[in-house]
Amino acid sequence: MANYTKTTVGKENRCELHEKLALTGAEISLNELPAGAGVPFVHSHKENEEIYGILSGKGKAVIDGEETSLAAGDWLRIAPDAKRQFFAASDSGITYICIQVKENSLGHFTAEDAVIG
């Protein structure tokens, strides 16, 4: 049995990788909103923080009623209980990755978690 899982993502507006990659510690989604569109709901989480990376385009996030502009290269961490909603700009679509993990669950990372050889 292989120690990895590979998938190819097509041209979907939203793709969740949890099942496609058999993820056990995170949910990752790739998202694309066309110009002028928005996520049709406000949401928060019970335990999971979200990390958003803007891959292309521009738009805005409304987090607990506060607007923050977003553009390619921006990264954003949002606490679980924050209410959030995302929108593409009227003149530009936006493509972003969302990584969802349990808040305060990271025990070790990078070199601390690496096993050489």
Coordinates of N, CA and C in Angstrom, one line a residue:
M1 N 0.8 -1.2 0.0 CA 0.0 0.0 0.0 C 0.9 1.2 0.0
A2 N 0.6 2.2 -0.8 CA 1.4 3.4 -1.0 C 1.2 4.3 0.2
N3 N 2.2 5.1 0.6 CA 2.1 6.0 1.7 C 1.8 7.4 1.2
Y4 N 1.1 7.5 0.1 CA 0.6 8.8 -0.4 C -0.6 8.6 -1.2
T5 N -1.3 9.7 -1.4 CA -2.5 9.8 -2.3 C -2.4 10.9 -3.2
K6 N -2.7 10.8 -4.5 CA -2.6 11.8 -5.5 C -4.0 12.0 -6.1
T7 N -4.3 13.2 -6.4 CA -5.5 13.5 -7.2 C -5.3 14.6 -8.1
T8 N -6.1 14.8 -9.1 CA -6.0 15.9 -10.1 C -7.3 16.7 -9.9
V9 N -7.2 18.0 -9.8 CA -8.3 18.9 -9.7 C -8.6 19.5 -11.0
G10 N -9.9 19.4 -11.4 CA -10.4 20.0 -12.6 C -10.8 21.4 -12.5
K11 N -11.5 21.9 -13.4 CA -12.0 23.3 -13.4 C -13.3 23.4 -12.7
E12 N -13.3 23.2 -11.4 CA -14.6 23.3 -10.6 C -14.6 24.6 -9.8
N13 N -15.7 25.1 -9.5 CA -15.8 26.4 -8.7 C -15.4 26.1 -7.2
R14 N -15.6 24.8 -6.8 CA -15.2 24.4 -5.4 C -14.9 23.0 -5.4
C15 N -13.7 22.7 -4.8 CA -13.3 21.3 -4.7 C -12.8 21.1 -3.3
E16 N -13.4 20.1 -2.6 CA -12.9 19.7 -1.3 C -12.0 18.5 -1.4
L17 N -10.9 18.6 -0.8 CA -9.9 17.5 -0.9 C -9.9 16.5 0.2
H18 N -10.7 16.7 1.2 CA -10.8 15.7 2.3 C -11.0 14.3 1.8
E19 N -12.0 14.0 1.1 CA -12.2 12.6 0.6 C -11.3 12.2 -0.5
K20 N -11.0 13.2 -1.4 CA -10.2 12.9 -2.6 C -8.8 12.4 -2.2
L21 N -8.2 13.0 -1.1 CA -6.9 12.6 -0.6 C -6.9 11.8 0.7
A22 N -8.1 11.5 1.2 CA -8.2 10.7 2.4 C -7.5 11.4 3.6
L23 N -7.7 12.7 3.7 CA -7.1 13.6 4.7 C -7.6 13.2 6.1
T24 N -6.7 13.2 7.1 CA -7.1 12.8 8.4 C -6.8 13.9 9.5
G25 N -6.2 15.0 9.1 CA -5.9 16.1 10.0 C -6.3 17.4 9.6
A26 N -6.8 17.6 8.4 CA -7.2 18.9 7.8 C -8.2 18.7 6.7
E27 N -8.9 19.8 6.4 CA -9.8 19.9 5.3 C -9.2 21.0 4.4
I28 N -9.0 20.8 3.1 CA -8.5 21.8 2.2 C -9.5 21.9 1.1
S29 N -9.9 23.1 0.7 CA -10.7 23.3 -0.4 C -10.1 24.3 -1.3
L30 N -10.4 24.2 -2.6 CA -10.0 25.2 -3.6 C -11.3 25.8 -4.1
N31 N -11.3 27.1 -4.1 CA -12.6 27.9 -4.3 C -12.3 29.0 -5.4
E32 N -13.4 29.1 -6.2 CA -13.3 30.2 -7.2 C -14.7 30.9 -7.3
L33 N -14.6 32.2 -7.1 CA -15.8 33.0 -7.3 C -15.7 33.9 -8.5
P34 N -16.7 33.9 -9.4 CA -16.6 34.8 -10.5 C -16.8 36.3 -10.0
A35 N -16.4 37.2 -10.9 CA -16.6 38.7 -10.6 C -18.0 38.9 -10.1
G36 N -18.1 39.7 -9.0 CA -19.4 40.1 -8.5 C -20.1 39.0 -7.6
A37 N -19.6 37.8 -7.5 CA -20.2 36.7 -6.8 C -19.7 36.7 -5.3
G38 N -20.5 36.0 -4.5 CA -20.1 35.9 -3.1 C -20.5 34.5 -2.6
V39 N -19.9 34.1 -1.5 CA -20.4 32.9 -0.8 C -21.8 33.3 -0.2
P40 N -22.8 32.4 -0.5 CA -24.2 32.8 -0.2 C -24.6 32.7 1.3
F41 N -23.6 32.5 2.2 CA -24.0 32.4 3.6 C -22.8 32.9 4.5
V42 N -23.2 33.3 5.7 CA -22.2 33.6 6.7 C -22.0 32.4 7.6
H43 N -20.8 32.1 7.9 CA -20.6 30.9 8.8 C -19.4 31.1 9.8
S44 N -19.4 30.2 10.8 CA -18.3 30.1 11.7 C -18.1 28.6 12.0
H45 N -17.2 28.3 12.9 CA -16.9 26.9 13.2 C -17.0 26.6 14.7
K46 N -17.1 25.4 15.0 CA -17.1 25.0 16.5 C -15.7 24.9 17.0
E47 N -14.8 24.2 16.2 CA -13.4 24.0 16.7 C -12.3 24.3 15.7
N48 N -12.7 24.5 14.4 CA -11.6 24.6 13.4 C -11.3 26.0 13.0
E49 N -10.0 26.4 13.0 CA -9.6 27.7 12.5 C -9.5 27.4 11.0
E50 N -9.5 28.5 10.2 CA -9.4 28.4 8.8 C -8.2 29.4 8.3
I51 N -7.5 28.9 7.4 CA -6.4 29.7 6.8 C -6.8 29.8 5.3
Y52 N -6.8 31.0 4.9 CA -7.2 31.3 3.5 C -6.0 31.9 2.8
G53 N -5.7 31.4 1.6 CA -4.6 32.0 0.7 C -5.2 32.4 -0.6
I54 N -5.0 33.6 -0.9 CA -5.6 34.2 -2.2 C -4.6 33.9 -3.3
L55 N -5.0 33.0 -4.3 CA -4.2 32.6 -5.3 C -4.2 33.5 -6.5
S56 N -5.4 34.1 -6.8 CA -5.5 35.1 -7.9 C -6.7 35.9 -7.7
G57 N -6.8 37.1 -8.4 CA -7.9 37.9 -8.3 C -7.9 38.8 -7.1
K58 N -9.1 39.3 -6.8 CA -9.3 40.2 -5.7 C -10.8 40.2 -5.2
G59 N -10.9 40.6 -4.0 CA -12.3 40.6 -3.4 C -12.2 41.1 -2.0
K60 N -13.1 40.6 -1.2 CA -13.1 41.0 0.3 C -13.7 39.9 1.1
A61 N -13.3 40.0 2.4 CA -13.9 39.1 3.4 C -14.6 40.0 4.4
V62 N -15.7 39.6 4.9 CA -16.4 40.3 6.0 C -16.3 39.4 7.2
I63 N -15.5 39.8 8.2 CA -15.3 39.0 9.4 C -15.8 39.7 10.6
D64 N -16.8 39.1 11.3 CA -17.4 39.8 12.4 C -17.8 41.2 12.1
G65 N -18.3 41.4 10.9 CA -18.8 42.7 10.5 C -17.8 43.7 10.0
E66 N -16.5 43.3 10.0 CA -15.4 44.1 9.5 C -15.0 43.7 8.2
E67 N -14.9 44.6 7.2 CA -14.4 44.3 5.9 C -12.9 44.4 5.8
T68 N -12.4 43.4 5.1 CA -10.9 43.4 4.8 C -10.8 43.1 3.3
S69 N -10.0 43.9 2.6 CA -9.8 43.6 1.2 C -8.8 42.5 1.0
L70 N -9.0 41.8 -0.1 CA -8.1 40.6 -0.4 C -7.6 40.7 -1.8
A71 N -6.3 40.3 -2.0 CA -5.7 40.3 -3.3 C -4.7 39.1 -3.4
A72 N -4.4 38.7 -4.6 CA -3.4 37.6 -4.8 C -2.2 37.8 -3.9
G73 N -1.8 36.8 -3.2 CA -0.7 36.8 -2.3 C -1.0 37.0 -0.9
D74 N -2.3 37.4 -0.6 CA -2.7 37.6 0.8 C -3.0 36.3 1.5
W75 N -2.7 36.2 2.8 CA -3.0 35.0 3.6 C -3.7 35.5 4.8
L76 N -4.7 34.8 5.3 CA -5.6 35.2 6.4 C -5.9 34.0 7.3
R77 N -5.7 34.2 8.6 CA -6.1 33.1 9.5 C -7.4 33.7 10.3
I78 N -8.4 32.8 10.4 CA -9.6 33.2 11.0 C -10.0 32.2 12.2
A79 N -10.2 32.8 13.4 CA -10.5 31.9 14.5 C -11.9 31.2 14.3
P80 N -12.1 30.1 15.0 CA -13.3 29.3 14.7 C -14.6 30.1 14.9
D81 N -14.7 30.9 16.0 CA -16.0 31.5 16.3 C -16.2 32.8 15.5
A82 N -15.3 33.3 14.7 CA -15.5 34.5 13.9 C -16.5 34.2 12.8
K83 N -17.4 35.1 12.6 CA -18.4 34.9 11.5 C -17.8 35.5 10.3
R84 N -17.8 34.7 9.2 CA -17.1 35.1 8.0 C -18.0 34.9 6.7
Q85 N -17.7 35.7 5.7 CA -18.3 35.6 4.4 C -17.3 36.2 3.4
F86 N -17.2 35.6 2.2 CA -16.3 36.0 1.1 C -17.0 36.5 -0.1
F87 N -16.4 37.5 -0.8 CA -16.9 38.1 -2.0 C -15.8 38.3 -3.0
A88 N -16.1 38.1 -4.3 CA -15.2 38.6 -5.4 C -15.5 40.0 -5.6
A89 N -14.5 40.7 -6.2 CA -14.7 42.1 -6.6 C -15.7 42.2 -7.7
S90 N -16.3 43.3 -8.0 CA -17.2 43.5 -9.1 C -16.6 43.3 -10.4
D91 N -15.3 43.6 -10.5 CA -14.5 43.6 -11.8 C -13.5 42.5 -11.9
S92 N -13.5 41.6 -10.9 CA -12.5 40.5 -10.9 C -13.0 39.3 -10.1
G93 N -12.8 38.1 -10.6 CA -13.0 36.9 -9.9 C -11.9 36.8 -8.8
I94 N -12.1 35.8 -7.9 CA -11.1 35.5 -6.9 C -11.0 34.0 -6.8
T95 N -9.8 33.5 -6.7 CA -9.5 32.1 -6.5 C -8.7 32.0 -5.2
Y96 N -9.1 31.1 -4.3 CA -8.5 31.0 -3.0 C -8.5 29.5 -2.5
I97 N -7.5 29.2 -1.7 CA -7.4 28.0 -1.0 C -7.9 28.2 0.5
C98 N -8.6 27.2 1.0 CA -9.0 27.3 2.4 C -8.5 26.0 3.1
I99 N -7.7 26.2 4.2 CA -7.2 25.1 4.9 C -7.9 25.1 6.3
Q100 N -8.5 24.1 6.7 CA -9.3 24.0 7.9 C -8.7 23.0 8.8
V101 N -8.3 23.4 10.0 CA -7.6 22.5 11.0 C -8.1 22.9 12.4
K102 N -8.1 21.9 13.3 CA -8.5 22.1 14.7 C -7.6 23.1 15.3
E103 N -8.2 24.1 15.9 CA -7.4 25.2 16.6 C -6.6 24.6 17.7
N104 N -5.4 25.1 17.9 CA -4.4 24.7 18.9 C -4.0 23.2 18.9
S105 N -4.1 22.5 17.7 CA -3.8 21.1 17.6 C -2.4 20.9 17.1
L106 N -1.7 21.9 16.7 CA -0.4 21.7 16.1 C 0.7 21.5 17.2
G107 N 1.2 20.3 17.4 CA 2.2 20.1 18.4 C 3.6 20.3 18.0
H108 N 3.9 19.9 16.8 CA 5.3 20.0 16.2 C 5.1 20.3 14.7
F109 N 6.1 21.0 14.2 CA 6.1 21.4 12.8 C 7.5 21.5 12.2
T110 N 7.6 21.5 10.9 CA 8.8 21.6 10.2 C 9.9 20.7 10.8
A111 N 11.0 21.2 11.2 CA 12.1 20.4 11.6 C 11.8 19.6 12.9
E112 N 11.0 20.2 13.8 CA 10.6 19.5 15.0 C 9.9 18.2 14.7
D113 N 9.2 18.1 13.6 CA 8.4 16.9 13.3 C 9.1 16.0 12.3
A114 N 10.2 16.5 11.7 CA 10.9 15.7 10.7 C 11.7 14.6 11.2
V115 N 11.7 13.5 10.4 CA 12.6 12.4 10.7 C 13.5 12.2 9.5
I116 N 14.8 12.5 9.7 CA 15.8 12.4 8.6 C 16.2 11.0 8.4
G117 N 16.2 10.6 7.1 CA 16.7 9.3 6.7 C 15.7 8.2 6.8

